Coordinates of C-alpha atoms in Angstrom, one line a residue:
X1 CA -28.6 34.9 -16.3
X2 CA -27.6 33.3 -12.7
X3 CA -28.4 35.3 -9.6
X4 CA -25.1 36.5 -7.7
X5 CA -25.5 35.4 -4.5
X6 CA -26.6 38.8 -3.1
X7 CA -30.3 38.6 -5.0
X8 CA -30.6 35.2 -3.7
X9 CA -33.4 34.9 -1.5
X10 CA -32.1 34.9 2.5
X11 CA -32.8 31.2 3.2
X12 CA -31.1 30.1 0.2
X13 CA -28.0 31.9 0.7
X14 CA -28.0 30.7 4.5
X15 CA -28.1 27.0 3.1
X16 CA -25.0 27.4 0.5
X17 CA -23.3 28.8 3.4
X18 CA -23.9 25.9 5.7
X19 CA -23.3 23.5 2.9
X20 CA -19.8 25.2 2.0
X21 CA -19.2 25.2 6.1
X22 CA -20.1 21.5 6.0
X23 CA -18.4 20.5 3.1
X24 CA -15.0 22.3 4.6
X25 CA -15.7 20.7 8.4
X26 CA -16.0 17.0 5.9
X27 CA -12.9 17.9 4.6
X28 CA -10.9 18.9 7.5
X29 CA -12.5 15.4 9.1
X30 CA -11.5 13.4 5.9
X31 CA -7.8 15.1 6.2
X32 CA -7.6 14.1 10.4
X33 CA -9.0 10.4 9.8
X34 CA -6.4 10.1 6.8
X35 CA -3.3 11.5 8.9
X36 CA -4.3 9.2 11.8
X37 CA -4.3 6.2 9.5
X38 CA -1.1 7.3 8.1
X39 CA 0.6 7.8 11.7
X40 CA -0.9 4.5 12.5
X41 CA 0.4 2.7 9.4
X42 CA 3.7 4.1 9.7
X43 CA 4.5 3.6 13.6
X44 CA 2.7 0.0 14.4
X45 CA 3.3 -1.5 10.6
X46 CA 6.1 0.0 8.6
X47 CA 8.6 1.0 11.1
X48 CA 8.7 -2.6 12.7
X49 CA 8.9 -4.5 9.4
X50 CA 11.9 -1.9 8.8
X51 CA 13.3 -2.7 11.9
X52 CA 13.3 -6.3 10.8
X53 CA 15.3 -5.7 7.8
X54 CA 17.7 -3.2 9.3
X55 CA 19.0 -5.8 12.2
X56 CA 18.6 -8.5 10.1
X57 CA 21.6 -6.6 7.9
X58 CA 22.9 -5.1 11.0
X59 CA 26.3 -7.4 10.9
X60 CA 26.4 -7.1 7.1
X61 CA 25.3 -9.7 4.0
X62 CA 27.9 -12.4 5.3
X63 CA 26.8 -12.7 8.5
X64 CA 23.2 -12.5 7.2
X65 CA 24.4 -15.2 4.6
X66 CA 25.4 -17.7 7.7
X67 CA 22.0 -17.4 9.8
X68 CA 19.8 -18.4 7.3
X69 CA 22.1 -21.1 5.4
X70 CA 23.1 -22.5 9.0
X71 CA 21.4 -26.0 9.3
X72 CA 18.5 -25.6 11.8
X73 CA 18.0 -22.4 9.8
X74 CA 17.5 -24.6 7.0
X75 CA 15.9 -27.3 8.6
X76 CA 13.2 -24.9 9.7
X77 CA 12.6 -23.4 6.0
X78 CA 12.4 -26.7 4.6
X79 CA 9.8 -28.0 7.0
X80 CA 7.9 -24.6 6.7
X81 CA 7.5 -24.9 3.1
X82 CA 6.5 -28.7 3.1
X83 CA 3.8 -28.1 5.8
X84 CA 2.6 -25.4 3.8
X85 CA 2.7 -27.2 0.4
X86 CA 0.6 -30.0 2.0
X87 CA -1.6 -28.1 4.3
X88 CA -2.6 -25.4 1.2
X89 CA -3.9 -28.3 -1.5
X90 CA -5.8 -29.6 1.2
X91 CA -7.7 -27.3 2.4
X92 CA -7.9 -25.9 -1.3
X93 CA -9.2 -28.9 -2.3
X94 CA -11.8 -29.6 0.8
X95 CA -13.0 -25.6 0.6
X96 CA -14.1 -26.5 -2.7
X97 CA -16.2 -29.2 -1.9
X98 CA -17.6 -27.6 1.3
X99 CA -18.1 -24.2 -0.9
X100 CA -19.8 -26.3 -4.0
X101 CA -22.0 -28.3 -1.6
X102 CA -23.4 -25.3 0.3
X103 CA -23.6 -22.9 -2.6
X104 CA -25.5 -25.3 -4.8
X105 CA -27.2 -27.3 -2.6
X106 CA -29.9 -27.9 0.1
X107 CA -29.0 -30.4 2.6
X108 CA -30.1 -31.2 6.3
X109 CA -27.0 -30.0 8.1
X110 CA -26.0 -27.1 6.1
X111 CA -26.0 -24.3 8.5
X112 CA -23.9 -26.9 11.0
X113 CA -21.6 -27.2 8.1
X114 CA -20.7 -23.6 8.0
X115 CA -20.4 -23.3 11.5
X116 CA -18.0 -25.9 11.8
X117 CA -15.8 -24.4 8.9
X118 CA -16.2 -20.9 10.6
X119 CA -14.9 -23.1 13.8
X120 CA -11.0 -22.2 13.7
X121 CA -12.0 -18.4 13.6
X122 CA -13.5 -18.5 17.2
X123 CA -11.1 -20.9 18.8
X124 CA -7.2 -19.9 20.1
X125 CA -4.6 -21.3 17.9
X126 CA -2.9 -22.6 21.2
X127 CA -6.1 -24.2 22.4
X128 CA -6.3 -26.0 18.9
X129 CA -2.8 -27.3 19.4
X130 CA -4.0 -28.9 22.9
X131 CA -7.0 -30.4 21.5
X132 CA -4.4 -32.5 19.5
X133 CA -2.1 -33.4 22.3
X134 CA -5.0 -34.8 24.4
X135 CA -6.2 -36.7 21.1
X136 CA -3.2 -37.8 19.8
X137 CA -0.6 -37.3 22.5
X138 CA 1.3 -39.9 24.9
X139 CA -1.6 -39.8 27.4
X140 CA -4.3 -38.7 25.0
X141 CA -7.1 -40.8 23.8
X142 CA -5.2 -42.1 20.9
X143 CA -1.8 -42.3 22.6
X144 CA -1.7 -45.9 23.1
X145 CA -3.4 -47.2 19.7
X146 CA -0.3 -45.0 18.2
X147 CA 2.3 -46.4 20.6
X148 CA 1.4 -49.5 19.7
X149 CA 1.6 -49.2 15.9
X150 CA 4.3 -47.2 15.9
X151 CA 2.6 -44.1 14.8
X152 CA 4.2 -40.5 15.7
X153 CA 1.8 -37.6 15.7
X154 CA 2.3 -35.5 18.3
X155 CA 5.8 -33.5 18.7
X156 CA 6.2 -34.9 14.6
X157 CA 5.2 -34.0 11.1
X158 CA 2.0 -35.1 11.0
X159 CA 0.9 -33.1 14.4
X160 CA 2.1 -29.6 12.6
X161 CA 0.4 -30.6 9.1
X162 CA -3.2 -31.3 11.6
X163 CA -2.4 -28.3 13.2
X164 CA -2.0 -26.1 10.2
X165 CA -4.8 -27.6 8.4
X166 CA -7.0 -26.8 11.4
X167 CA -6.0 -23.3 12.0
X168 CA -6.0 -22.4 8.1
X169 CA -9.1 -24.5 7.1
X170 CA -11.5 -21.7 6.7
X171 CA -9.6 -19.0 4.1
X172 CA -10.4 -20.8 1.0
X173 CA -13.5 -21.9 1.9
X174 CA -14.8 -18.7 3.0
X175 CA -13.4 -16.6 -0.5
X176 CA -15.4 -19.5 -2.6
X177 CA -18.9 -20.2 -0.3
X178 CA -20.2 -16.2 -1.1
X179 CA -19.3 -16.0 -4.3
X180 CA -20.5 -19.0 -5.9
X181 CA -23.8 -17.9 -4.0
X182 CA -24.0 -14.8 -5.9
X183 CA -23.5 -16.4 -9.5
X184 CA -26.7 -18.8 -8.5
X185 CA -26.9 -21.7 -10.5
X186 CA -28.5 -21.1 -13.8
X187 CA -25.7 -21.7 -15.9
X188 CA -24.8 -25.6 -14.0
X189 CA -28.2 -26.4 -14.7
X190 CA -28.0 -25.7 -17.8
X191 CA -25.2 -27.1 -18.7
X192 CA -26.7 -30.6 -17.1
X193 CA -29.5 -30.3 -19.2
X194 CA -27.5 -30.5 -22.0
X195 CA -26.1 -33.5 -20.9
X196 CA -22.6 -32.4 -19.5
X197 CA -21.7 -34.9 -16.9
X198 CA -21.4 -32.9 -13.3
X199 CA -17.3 -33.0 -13.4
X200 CA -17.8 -31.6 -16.6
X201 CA -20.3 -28.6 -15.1
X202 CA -17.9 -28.3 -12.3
X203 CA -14.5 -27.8 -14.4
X204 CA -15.8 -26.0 -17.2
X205 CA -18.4 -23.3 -15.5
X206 CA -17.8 -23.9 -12.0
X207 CA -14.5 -23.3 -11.4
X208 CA -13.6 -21.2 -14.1
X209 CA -16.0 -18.3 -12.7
X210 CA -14.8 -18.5 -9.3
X211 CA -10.9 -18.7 -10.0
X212 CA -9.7 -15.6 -8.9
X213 CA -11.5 -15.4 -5.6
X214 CA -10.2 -19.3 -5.5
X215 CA -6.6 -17.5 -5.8
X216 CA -7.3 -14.9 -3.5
X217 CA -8.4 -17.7 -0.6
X218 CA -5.4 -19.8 -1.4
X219 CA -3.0 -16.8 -0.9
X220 CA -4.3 -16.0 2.4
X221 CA -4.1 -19.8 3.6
X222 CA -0.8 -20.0 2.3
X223 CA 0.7 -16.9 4.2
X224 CA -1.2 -18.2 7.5
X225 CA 0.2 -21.1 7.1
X226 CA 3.6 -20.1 6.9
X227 CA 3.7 -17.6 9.5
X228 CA 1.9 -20.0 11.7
X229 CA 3.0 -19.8 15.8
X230 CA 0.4 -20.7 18.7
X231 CA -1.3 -24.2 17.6
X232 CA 2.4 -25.3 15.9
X233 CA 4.5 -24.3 18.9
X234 CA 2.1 -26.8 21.0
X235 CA 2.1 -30.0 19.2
X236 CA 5.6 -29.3 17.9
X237 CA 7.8 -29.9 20.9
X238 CA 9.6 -27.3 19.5
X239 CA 12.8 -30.4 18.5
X240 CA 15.8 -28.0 16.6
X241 CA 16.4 -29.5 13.5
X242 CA 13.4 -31.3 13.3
X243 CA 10.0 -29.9 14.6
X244 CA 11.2 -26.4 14.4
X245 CA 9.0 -24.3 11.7
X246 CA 10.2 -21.2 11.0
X247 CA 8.3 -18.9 13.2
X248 CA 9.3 -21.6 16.1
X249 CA 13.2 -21.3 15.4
X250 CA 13.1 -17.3 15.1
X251 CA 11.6 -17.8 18.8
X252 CA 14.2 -19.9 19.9
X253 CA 17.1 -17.8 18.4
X254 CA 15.7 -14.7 20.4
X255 CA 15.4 -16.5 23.9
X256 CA 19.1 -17.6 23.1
X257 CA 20.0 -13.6 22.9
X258 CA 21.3 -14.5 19.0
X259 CA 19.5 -11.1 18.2
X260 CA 21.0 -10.5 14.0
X261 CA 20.0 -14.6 13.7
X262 CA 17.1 -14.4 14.5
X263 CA 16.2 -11.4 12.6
X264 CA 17.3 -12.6 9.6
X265 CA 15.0 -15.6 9.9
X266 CA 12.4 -13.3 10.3
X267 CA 13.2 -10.9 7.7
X268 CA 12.8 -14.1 5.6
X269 CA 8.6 -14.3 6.6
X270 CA 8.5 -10.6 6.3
X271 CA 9.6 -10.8 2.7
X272 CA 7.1 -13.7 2.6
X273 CA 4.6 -11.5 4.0
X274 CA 5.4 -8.4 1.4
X275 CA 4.6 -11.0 -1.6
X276 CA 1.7 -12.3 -0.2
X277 CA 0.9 -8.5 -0.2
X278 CA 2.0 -7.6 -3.5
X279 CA -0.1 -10.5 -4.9
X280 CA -3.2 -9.5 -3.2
X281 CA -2.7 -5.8 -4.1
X282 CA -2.8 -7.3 -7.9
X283 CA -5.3 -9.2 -7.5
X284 CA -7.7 -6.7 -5.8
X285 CA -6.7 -4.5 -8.9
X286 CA -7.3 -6.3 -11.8
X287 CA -9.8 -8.7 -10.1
X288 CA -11.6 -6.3 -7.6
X289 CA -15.5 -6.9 -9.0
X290 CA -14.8 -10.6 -8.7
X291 CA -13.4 -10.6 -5.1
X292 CA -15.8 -7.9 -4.1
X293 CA -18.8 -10.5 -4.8
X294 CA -16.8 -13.3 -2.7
X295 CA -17.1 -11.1 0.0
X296 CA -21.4 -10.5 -0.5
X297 CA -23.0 -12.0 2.0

């Protein structure tokens, strides 16, 4: 028969009553630290991205219509989704090979390697973008070589494409490098003794077990790239019509005082920005083990 807690021995009774005094002083603390998060959530994340929406339908659905079917609006959209869909595959494509090579094998170099694809972390967006201009611009190194074939870089295409691979290089690469670390190598070298050929290894074991974190990376280096402002607004020249990403234009429609236009270009990448978090909710849901060992360092 249990002891009521007046026949339990002094010392033990004094400990239940610290523990229920501690576990009610945890709980008060866990109730503070959740209410803070909450305030915090609600006043620096959900009230602006609210606000977006709200002025963005301020003037009603036709005048919404106009702003983002005028054509610099259109422009913009169409050159933010073409950056992206060329800047994404390649660095998809290029984090797999820099994740493969480092996760399975030993080279002189290595740790340079992952230093150099850690590189965009450390460095400002905006002094990325003037890296390019000195290289590539009218008085950079390159300028005259281009001038002289005719090449445009800078203040063109091909300068927001280099600036957007630089700046998003590292998300995919980053997802894959861990994880294929933690699965080791076991099942490759079996496969090779077998007599698979090393494509073979790589599409049938290799990148099947790493897919999801492989998703997870390209999601993020999408939604970077497309919401993309300091190293694009440099080498862009910031041209309506033509250089103008997104991002840029909403810029430019706000330093005009065109207030509703602006905002709904923007409400545009927040909708963006609430897939890209849908998606990742999902995926940390269904797929949370397999993410959670991308991350294992």
């Amino acid at each position: 028969m249990a002891m009521s807690n007046a026949t339990l021995p002094s010392g033990t009774a004094t400990a239940r009553r610290e523990n229920d005094r501690a576990r009610g002083e945890s709980r008060l603390v866990q109730i503070v630290l959740i209410a803070v998060s909450l305030a915090f959530l609600l006043l620096f994340l959900l009230l602006p991205l609210a606000a977006v929406f709200v002025e963005a339908a301020a003037r009603g659905w036709k005048a919404y219509g106009a702003a983002i079917t005028e054509p610099d609006a259109l422009a913009a959209i169409r050159l933010t989704l073409l950056v992206a869909a060329i800047a994404v595959p390649f660095n998809t494509v290029v984090g797999i090979a820099a994740a493969w090579a480092i996760a399975k094998f030993e080279f002189r170099g290595k740790n340079l390697l992952i230093s150099l694809i850690d590189l965009p972390f450390s460095v400002s967006p905006v002094i990325s973008g003037l890296v390019f201009v000195l290289l590539f611009g009218a008085q950079g190194y390159f300028g005259s070589w281009l001038q002289a074939h005719d090449i445009k870089i800078i203040f063109a295409l091909p300068g927001l494409i280099l600036a957007t691979v630089f700046v998003t290089f590292p998300f995919v690469a980053r997802e894959l490098i861990p994880h294929m670390q933690s699965l080791g190598s076991a099942d490759e070298e079996a496969a090779l003794t077998l007599g698979a050929s090393p494509w073979r290894v790589f599409f049938a074991i290799t990148l099947p077990n790493v897919k999801w974190s492989l998703f997870y990376g390209i999601l993020l280096c999408n939604a970077r790239a497309m919401g993309e402002f300091g190293a694009v607004a440099v080498v862009s020249g910031k041209i309506r019509g033509e250089t103008n990403t997104m991002p840029l234009h909403v810029e430019i429609l706000y330093n005009e005082y065109m207030g509703p236009a602006a905002f709904a270009v923007a409400s545009l990448l927040a909708g963006l920005a609430l897939v890209t978090l849908v998606l990742k909710t999902l995926l940390e849901w269904h797929y949370g083990d397999a993410i959670a060992a991308s991350r294992r360092h």
